[in-house]
Amino acid sequence: MNTDAQNASRVIDSVAKAVANWTADEHAKANPELPNRYGSGWRAEWTGHTLSQIHMLAQAVAVRSADLFVHHVCWTCDSFEARGIQGADLIQNTQCMREVLAKELPPPVAQAVLPFVETSITELQSGYRKRNMDPSLDERHRKRTLQYLEAILEGDRTAAESSILATLDEGTTIAEVYEGILAPTQARLGWMWHRGEISVADEHFGSATTQSVMSLLRSRFPKKEPNGRIVVATSTSGDLHDIGLRMVTDLFEIDGWTVIYLGANTPTMDLIELLDRRRPDLLALAVSTGLTLRDAGELLERIRDTSSISEMKVLIGGPPFRFAPDLWRELGADGCATSCTEAVKLGNQLVAS
Ligand code: B12
């Protein structure tokens, strides 16, 4: 990672709370109607919102990807509008944040940051909807996906499991079930949660059901002969998502790899120690939100600085890489895949080379 960008990112995080508060002051001055429109809790809500924008901005600056921040702001606007908050208020809030950042940040940091904020304001003003963020279903598995989603929304785990087992009996492979049904269902649940159509509890039920279906499928894995290769798989420190990573590791296992699956949120130093002890052929590292990108880059720097594992191949993946395809290079990984089948293909290529 670029050192100046890393430092600028840390400066932004260190002033985030103050900037969020000043932004709320400026926003209230510019728009005295806010309390009437959003009630007495408006200030706490908007300060919290600005704080998460600033943390995402810090990550985007660390990896020098304006796109990452612009995507996040557009995604937020979509969520706000679905919940009855006017997009124009978000634009005004972002403009206030820009003024505060311009005034308070040291000039070299402001220079790195402000273009990102400018671009996001322009994108919001010019109609962010063209980004088409609504997750699509895989047409080949549409019927089964809707059946599975419906069982989840009705809170019926048994029906959800049965619909997946029936799909396998029809000849669908594990990889197709993962990529064609379970992943799109998870994305759809995320979309509904994001727009306030289902609660966090509903999303938790769906994610727990998907994990239990995946455990059920393990006994049906058609495994290849062991190929002698070892992969360690984990999400970045601070990242609590592990369903996509688990799909990736299951497919490595089916392909004959020995899998050391650590799950979510492994602390960096413990991971380095394990890698040094186990010396795998490959590290599969998941980064599921933009919020742990800087940590992922710093983990990679540590790996490259640790002589016993410095040459180890690192395959990285997760949703942020879909809309910022060159990000993996900035982080110092050896390759990146955005689906589990692609991950196994690339993992084999990296280790063979
Ligand atoms: C379930 C879920 C959670 C669960 C996770 C449970 C679990 N055990 O995993 C919980 C509730 C913990 C959670 C928490 C949060 N979440 Co969440 N979550 C989701 C949700 C709905 C589904 C994720 C999922 O299971 N996807 C299914 C898998 C199969 O898809 P996938 O991860 O993309 O994986 C595929 C590829 O990316 C790739 N892949 C994945 N990993 C890897 C690894 C490697 C090495 C490779 C090569 C490839 C690869 O292969 C997979 C299969 O093809 C998503 C919505 C979405 N659209 O994804 C939000 C989502 C990811 N979460 C989001 C957010 C914001 C959060 C929170 C910050 C919310 C909050 N305010 O607290 C916290 C963050 C906590 C943290 N510190 O990490 C945002 C991220 C937005 C952003 N800009 O980055 C999303 C997109 C939802 C949204 N509102 O917009 N979340």
Coordinates of C-alpha atoms and ligand atoms in Angstrom, one line a residue:
M1 CA 0.0 0.0 0.0
N2 CA 1.1 3.6 -0.6
T3 CA 2.5 5.0 2.7
D4 CA 1.2 8.6 2.1
A5 CA -2.3 7.2 1.5
Q6 CA -2.1 5.0 4.6
N7 CA -1.1 8.0 6.7
A8 CA -3.8 10.2 5.2
S9 CA -6.3 7.5 6.0
R10 CA -5.3 7.4 9.6
V11 CA -5.5 11.1 10.0
I12 CA -9.1 11.0 8.6
D13 CA -10.1 8.3 11.1
S14 CA -8.5 10.2 14.0
V15 CA -10.7 13.3 13.4
A16 CA -13.8 11.4 12.3
K17 CA -15.9 12.1 15.4
A18 CA -15.2 15.8 15.4
V19 CA -15.8 16.1 11.7
A20 CA -19.1 14.3 12.1
N21 CA -20.2 16.7 14.8
W22 CA -19.2 19.8 12.9
T23 CA -20.9 18.5 9.8
A24 CA -24.1 18.2 11.8
D25 CA -23.7 21.8 13.0
E26 CA -23.2 23.0 9.4
H27 CA -26.1 20.9 8.2
A28 CA -28.4 22.4 10.8
K29 CA -27.4 25.9 9.9
A30 CA -28.0 25.2 6.2
N31 CA -31.3 23.5 6.8
P32 CA -33.1 24.5 9.9
E33 CA -36.1 22.3 8.9
L34 CA -34.2 19.0 9.8
P35 CA -35.6 18.6 13.3
N36 CA -39.1 19.1 12.0
R37 CA -38.6 16.6 9.3
Y38 CA -36.7 13.9 11.1
G39 CA -37.7 14.4 14.8
S40 CA -35.7 15.2 17.9
G41 CA -33.2 12.3 17.2
W42 CA -32.1 13.7 13.9
R43 CA -28.8 15.0 15.1
A44 CA -27.6 11.7 16.6
E45 CA -28.8 9.8 13.5
W46 CA -27.1 12.1 11.0
T47 CA -23.9 12.3 13.1
G48 CA -23.8 8.5 13.2
H49 CA -24.4 8.4 9.5
T50 CA -21.6 10.9 8.8
L51 CA -19.2 9.0 11.0
S52 CA -19.7 5.8 8.9
Q53 CA -19.2 7.8 5.7
I54 CA -15.9 9.2 7.1
H55 CA -14.7 5.7 8.1
M56 CA -15.5 4.4 4.6
L57 CA -13.8 7.5 3.1
A58 CA -10.7 6.7 5.2
Q59 CA -10.6 3.2 3.8
A60 CA -11.1 4.4 0.2
V61 CA -8.2 6.9 0.6
A62 CA -6.0 4.2 2.1
V63 CA -6.4 2.0 -1.1
R64 CA -6.7 5.1 -3.4
S65 CA -10.0 4.0 -4.8
A66 CA -12.5 6.9 -5.3
D67 CA -14.9 4.3 -6.8
L68 CA -15.1 2.5 -3.5
F69 CA -16.3 5.6 -1.7
V70 CA -18.6 6.7 -4.5
H71 CA -20.2 3.3 -4.6
H72 CA -20.8 3.4 -0.8
V73 CA -22.4 6.9 -0.9
C74 CA -24.7 5.8 -3.8
W75 CA -25.6 2.6 -1.9
T76 CA -26.4 4.7 1.2
C77 CA -28.6 7.1 -0.8
D78 CA -30.5 4.1 -2.1
S79 CA -31.1 2.9 1.5
F80 CA -32.1 6.4 2.7
E81 CA -34.6 6.9 -0.1
A82 CA -36.1 3.5 0.5
R83 CA -36.6 4.5 4.1
G84 CA -38.2 7.8 3.3
I85 CA -35.2 10.0 3.8
Q86 CA -34.7 12.5 1.0
G87 CA -31.7 12.1 -1.3
A88 CA -31.4 15.9 -1.4
D89 CA -30.7 15.9 2.4
L90 CA -27.9 13.4 1.9
I91 CA -26.4 15.5 -0.8
Q92 CA -26.5 18.6 1.4
N93 CA -25.0 16.6 4.3
T94 CA -22.2 15.4 2.1
Q95 CA -21.6 19.0 0.9
C96 CA -21.4 20.2 4.5
M97 CA -18.9 17.3 5.3
R98 CA -16.8 18.4 2.3
E99 CA -16.6 22.0 3.7
V100 CA -15.6 20.8 7.2
L101 CA -13.0 18.4 5.8
A102 CA -11.6 21.3 3.6
K103 CA -11.3 23.5 6.6
E104 CA -10.0 21.1 9.2
L105 CA -7.7 18.6 7.4
P106 CA -4.0 19.4 6.9
P107 CA -3.7 20.6 3.3
P108 CA -1.9 17.4 1.9
V109 CA -4.5 15.2 3.4
A110 CA -7.3 17.4 2.2
Q111 CA -5.8 17.2 -1.3
A112 CA -6.0 13.4 -1.3
V113 CA -9.5 13.3 0.2
L114 CA -11.6 16.1 -1.4
P115 CA -11.7 14.7 -4.9
F116 CA -13.3 11.6 -3.6
V117 CA -16.0 13.6 -1.9
E118 CA -16.5 15.8 -4.9
T119 CA -16.9 12.8 -7.2
S120 CA -19.5 11.3 -4.9
I121 CA -21.5 14.6 -4.8
T122 CA -21.5 14.8 -8.6
E123 CA -22.6 11.2 -8.9
L124 CA -25.5 11.7 -6.5
Q125 CA -26.5 14.9 -8.3
S126 CA -26.4 13.2 -11.7
G127 CA -28.7 10.3 -10.7
Y128 CA -26.8 7.5 -9.0
R129 CA -29.6 5.0 -10.0
K130 CA -27.9 4.2 -13.2
R131 CA -25.5 2.1 -11.1
N132 CA -28.2 -0.6 -10.8
M133 CA -27.3 -2.0 -7.4
D134 CA -30.3 -4.4 -7.2
P135 CA -28.8 -7.9 -6.9
S136 CA -30.0 -10.2 -9.7
L137 CA -31.0 -13.8 -9.5
D138 CA -29.3 -16.5 -11.6
E139 CA -32.0 -17.3 -14.2
R140 CA -31.0 -21.0 -14.4
H141 CA -31.9 -21.5 -10.7
R142 CA -34.6 -18.9 -10.4
K143 CA -37.4 -21.3 -9.3
R144 CA -35.4 -23.0 -6.6
T145 CA -33.9 -19.7 -5.4
L146 CA -37.4 -18.2 -5.0
Q147 CA -38.5 -21.3 -3.2
Y148 CA -35.5 -21.2 -0.8
L149 CA -36.0 -17.4 -0.2
E150 CA -39.7 -17.9 0.5
A151 CA -39.0 -20.6 3.1
I152 CA -36.5 -18.3 4.8
L153 CA -38.9 -15.4 4.8
E154 CA -41.6 -17.7 6.3
G155 CA -39.1 -18.8 9.0
D156 CA -39.3 -22.4 7.9
R157 CA -35.8 -24.0 8.1
T158 CA -37.0 -27.5 7.3
A159 CA -38.6 -26.3 4.0
A160 CA -35.5 -24.4 3.2
E161 CA -33.3 -27.4 3.7
S162 CA -35.7 -29.7 1.7
S163 CA -35.7 -27.4 -1.3
I164 CA -32.0 -27.5 -1.5
L165 CA -31.8 -31.2 -1.1
A166 CA -34.4 -31.6 -3.8
T167 CA -32.2 -29.4 -6.1
L168 CA -29.2 -31.7 -5.5
D169 CA -31.4 -34.7 -6.3
E170 CA -32.1 -33.1 -9.6
G171 CA -28.4 -33.2 -10.4
T172 CA -27.4 -29.7 -9.5
T173 CA -23.8 -29.6 -8.2
I174 CA -22.6 -28.2 -4.9
A175 CA -20.9 -25.3 -6.7
E176 CA -24.1 -24.5 -8.6
V177 CA -26.1 -24.6 -5.4
Y178 CA -23.6 -22.2 -3.7
E179 CA -23.3 -19.8 -6.6
G180 CA -26.7 -20.1 -8.2
I181 CA -29.0 -20.3 -5.2
L182 CA -27.4 -19.6 -1.7
A183 CA -25.2 -16.6 -2.7
P184 CA -28.0 -14.8 -4.6
T185 CA -30.4 -15.5 -1.7
Q186 CA -28.0 -14.0 0.8
A187 CA -27.5 -11.0 -1.5
R188 CA -31.2 -10.6 -1.8
L189 CA -31.7 -10.7 2.0
G190 CA -29.0 -8.1 2.3
W191 CA -30.8 -5.9 -0.2
M192 CA -34.1 -6.3 1.7
W193 CA -32.4 -5.5 5.0
H194 CA -30.6 -2.5 3.5
R195 CA -33.9 -1.1 2.3
G196 CA -35.7 -1.7 5.5
E197 CA -38.0 -4.4 4.1
I198 CA -36.8 -7.1 6.6
S199 CA -35.2 -6.8 10.0
V200 CA -31.8 -7.7 11.2
A201 CA -33.4 -10.7 13.0
D202 CA -34.8 -11.9 9.6
E203 CA -31.4 -11.6 8.0
H204 CA -29.8 -13.5 10.9
F205 CA -32.4 -16.3 10.5
G206 CA -31.6 -16.5 6.7
S207 CA -27.8 -16.5 7.3
A208 CA -28.1 -19.2 10.1
T209 CA -30.3 -21.3 7.7
T210 CA -27.8 -20.9 4.9
Q211 CA -25.0 -22.0 7.2
S212 CA -27.0 -25.0 8.4
V213 CA -27.8 -26.0 4.8
M214 CA -24.1 -25.8 4.0
S215 CA -23.3 -28.1 6.9
L216 CA -25.9 -30.5 5.7
L217 CA -24.4 -30.6 2.3
R218 CA -20.9 -31.6 3.6
S219 CA -21.8 -35.3 3.8
R220 CA -22.6 -35.1 0.1
F221 CA -19.4 -33.6 -1.1
P222 CA -18.0 -35.6 -4.1
K223 CA -14.3 -35.2 -3.1
K224 CA -11.3 -35.6 -5.5
E225 CA -8.2 -37.5 -4.4
P226 CA -6.0 -35.3 -2.0
N227 CA -3.7 -33.2 -4.1
G228 CA -1.2 -32.4 -1.3
R229 CA -1.9 -28.7 -1.3
I230 CA -2.8 -26.7 1.8
V231 CA -5.0 -23.6 2.0
V232 CA -5.6 -21.5 5.1
A233 CA -8.8 -19.5 4.8
T234 CA -9.9 -16.6 6.9
S235 CA -11.6 -13.3 6.8
T236 CA -9.6 -10.2 7.7
S237 CA -9.3 -9.1 11.3
G238 CA -12.5 -7.1 12.1
D239 CA -14.6 -8.7 9.3
L240 CA -17.5 -10.7 10.8
H241 CA -18.7 -12.2 7.4
D242 CA -17.7 -15.8 6.7
I243 CA -20.4 -17.4 4.5
G244 CA -18.8 -16.5 1.2
L245 CA -15.4 -17.6 2.5
R246 CA -16.8 -20.9 3.7
M247 CA -18.2 -21.5 0.2
V248 CA -14.7 -20.9 -1.2
T249 CA -13.1 -23.3 1.2
D250 CA -15.7 -26.0 0.7
L251 CA -14.9 -26.0 -3.0
F252 CA -11.2 -26.2 -2.3
E253 CA -11.9 -29.2 -0.2
I254 CA -14.0 -30.8 -2.9
D255 CA -11.1 -30.2 -5.3
G256 CA -8.7 -32.2 -3.1
W257 CA -7.0 -29.5 -1.0
T258 CA -6.4 -29.7 2.7
V259 CA -8.3 -26.8 4.1
I260 CA -7.5 -25.0 7.4
Y261 CA -10.7 -22.9 7.7
L262 CA -10.4 -20.3 10.4
G263 CA -13.7 -18.5 9.7
A264 CA -14.2 -14.8 10.4
N265 CA -12.2 -12.1 12.1
T266 CA -8.8 -13.7 12.8
P267 CA -6.5 -11.3 14.6
T268 CA -3.6 -10.4 12.4
M269 CA -0.7 -11.5 14.7
D270 CA -2.4 -14.8 15.4
L271 CA -2.8 -15.4 11.7
I272 CA 0.8 -14.6 11.0
E273 CA 1.9 -17.1 13.7
L274 CA -0.4 -19.8 12.3
L275 CA 0.9 -19.2 8.8
D276 CA 4.5 -19.5 10.0
R277 CA 3.7 -22.7 11.8
R278 CA 1.6 -24.4 9.1
R279 CA 3.3 -23.0 6.0
P280 CA 0.3 -23.4 3.6
D281 CA 0.6 -23.2 -0.2
L282 CA -2.1 -20.5 -0.2
L283 CA -3.8 -18.0 2.0
A284 CA -7.4 -17.3 1.0
L285 CA -8.3 -14.0 2.5
A286 CA -11.8 -12.6 2.5
V287 CA -12.6 -8.9 2.7
S288 CA -16.4 -8.6 2.8
T289 CA -16.9 -4.9 3.3
G290 CA -14.9 -1.8 2.5
L291 CA -14.3 -1.3 6.2
T292 CA -11.3 -3.7 6.6
L293 CA -9.4 -3.0 3.4
R294 CA -6.6 -1.1 5.1
D295 CA -6.2 -3.9 7.6
A296 CA -6.1 -6.4 4.8
G297 CA -3.3 -4.3 3.1
E298 CA -1.4 -4.1 6.4
L299 CA -1.7 -7.9 6.9
L300 CA -0.3 -8.4 3.5
E301 CA 2.6 -6.1 4.3
R302 CA 3.4 -8.1 7.4
I303 CA 3.3 -11.4 5.4
R304 CA 5.7 -10.0 2.9
D305 CA 8.0 -8.8 5.7
T306 CA 8.0 -12.2 7.5
S307 CA 10.8 -14.1 5.8
S308 CA 9.4 -17.6 6.4
I309 CA 6.1 -16.8 4.6
S310 CA 7.0 -13.8 2.4
E311 CA 6.7 -15.8 -0.8
M312 CA 3.4 -17.4 0.1
K313 CA 0.6 -16.9 -2.5
V314 CA -2.3 -14.9 -1.3
L315 CA -5.7 -15.0 -3.0
I316 CA -8.1 -12.3 -2.0
G317 CA -11.8 -11.9 -2.6
G318 CA -15.2 -10.6 -1.5
P319 CA -17.8 -8.1 -2.6
P320 CA -15.6 -4.9 -2.7
F321 CA -13.5 -6.4 -5.5
R322 CA -16.5 -6.6 -7.8
F323 CA -16.8 -2.9 -8.2
A324 CA -13.1 -2.0 -7.7
P325 CA -11.4 -4.7 -9.8
D326 CA -7.8 -3.5 -9.4
L327 CA -7.9 -3.2 -5.6
W328 CA -6.2 -6.5 -5.1
R329 CA -3.0 -5.2 -6.7
E330 CA -3.0 -2.1 -4.4
L331 CA -3.3 -4.4 -1.4
G332 CA -0.4 -6.6 -2.6
A333 CA -2.2 -9.9 -3.2
D334 CA -1.2 -12.3 -5.9
G335 CA -4.7 -12.7 -7.3
C336 CA -8.4 -12.0 -6.8
A337 CA -11.6 -13.9 -7.5
T338 CA -15.2 -12.8 -7.1
S339 CA -16.8 -16.2 -7.0
C340 CA -16.0 -19.5 -5.4
T341 CA -15.5 -21.5 -8.6
E342 CA -13.2 -18.8 -9.9
A343 CA -11.3 -18.9 -6.6
V344 CA -10.5 -22.6 -6.9
K345 CA -9.4 -22.2 -10.5
L346 CA -7.1 -19.2 -9.7
G347 CA -5.8 -20.8 -6.5
N348 CA -4.6 -23.8 -8.5
Q349 CA -3.0 -21.6 -11.1
L350 CA -1.2 -19.5 -8.5
V351 CA 0.2 -22.5 -6.7
A352 CA 1.3 -24.2 -9.9
S353 CA 3.1 -21.1 -11.0
Ligands
B12_1 C1 -25.1 -11.9 6.3 C2 -24.5 -10.5 6.4 C3 -24.0 -10.1 7.6 C4 -23.8 -11.0 8.8 C5 -22.6 -12.0 8.5 C6 -22.9 -13.4 9.0 C7 -21.8 -14.4 8.6 N1 -21.6 -15.3 9.4 O1 -21.2 -14.2 7.5 C8 -23.6 -10.0 9.9 C9 -24.9 -9.7 10.6 C10 -22.5 -10.4 11.0 C11 -23.2 -8.8 9.2 C12 -22.6 -7.7 9.8 C13 -22.4 -6.5 9.1 N2 -22.6 -6.2 7.8 CO1 -23.2 -7.5 6.5 N3 -24.0 -8.5 5.2 C14 -24.5 -9.7 5.2 C15 -25.2 -10.0 3.9 C16 -26.6 -9.8 4.0 C17 -24.9 -11.3 3.2 C18 -23.4 -11.7 3.2 C19 -23.3 -13.1 2.6 O2 -23.5 -14.1 3.2 N4 -23.2 -13.1 1.2 C20 -23.2 -14.4 0.5 C21 -21.8 -14.7 0.0 C22 -21.8 -16.1 -0.7 O3 -21.4 -13.7 -1.0 P1 -20.0 -13.1 -0.9 O4 -19.6 -12.7 0.4 O5 -20.0 -12.0 -2.0 O6 -19.1 -14.2 -1.4 C23 -18.9 -14.6 -2.8 C24 -17.7 -13.9 -3.5 O7 -17.6 -12.5 -3.0 C25 -16.5 -14.7 -3.3 N5 -15.8 -14.6 -2.0 C26 -16.2 -14.4 -0.8 N6 -15.2 -14.5 0.1 C27 -14.1 -14.8 -0.6 C28 -12.7 -15.0 -0.2 C29 -11.8 -15.3 -1.2 C30 -10.4 -15.6 -0.8 C31 -12.2 -15.4 -2.6 C32 -11.1 -15.6 -3.6 C33 -13.5 -15.1 -3.0 C34 -14.4 -14.9 -2.0 O8 -17.1 -16.0 -3.4 C35 -18.4 -16.1 -2.7 C36 -19.2 -17.1 -3.4 O9 -19.3 -16.9 -4.8 C37 -24.5 -8.9 3.0 C38 -25.3 -8.5 1.8 C39 -24.6 -8.8 0.5 N7 -25.1 -8.2 -0.6 O10 -23.7 -9.5 0.4 C40 -24.3 -7.8 4.0 C41 -23.2 -6.7 3.8 C42 -21.9 -7.4 3.3 N8 -23.0 -6.2 5.2 C43 -22.8 -4.9 5.2 C44 -22.6 -4.2 6.4 C45 -22.6 -2.7 6.2 C46 -22.5 -4.8 7.6 C47 -22.2 -4.1 9.0 C48 -21.3 -2.9 9.0 C49 -23.6 -3.7 9.5 C50 -23.6 -2.9 10.7 N9 -24.0 -1.7 10.6 O11 -23.3 -3.4 11.8 C51 -21.7 -5.3 9.8 C52 -20.2 -5.4 9.7 C53 -19.7 -6.3 10.7 C54 -18.2 -6.5 10.5 N10 -17.4 -5.9 11.4 O12 -17.8 -7.1 9.6 C55 -22.8 -4.3 3.8 C56 -21.4 -3.9 3.3 C57 -21.5 -2.6 2.6 C58 -20.2 -2.1 2.2 N11 -20.2 -0.9 1.7 O13 -19.1 -2.6 2.3 C59 -23.6 -5.4 3.0 C60 -23.3 -5.4 1.5 C61 -25.1 -5.2 3.3 C62 -25.6 -3.8 3.0 N12 -26.3 -3.2 3.9 O14 -25.3 -3.1 2.1 N13 -23.5 -8.9 7.8

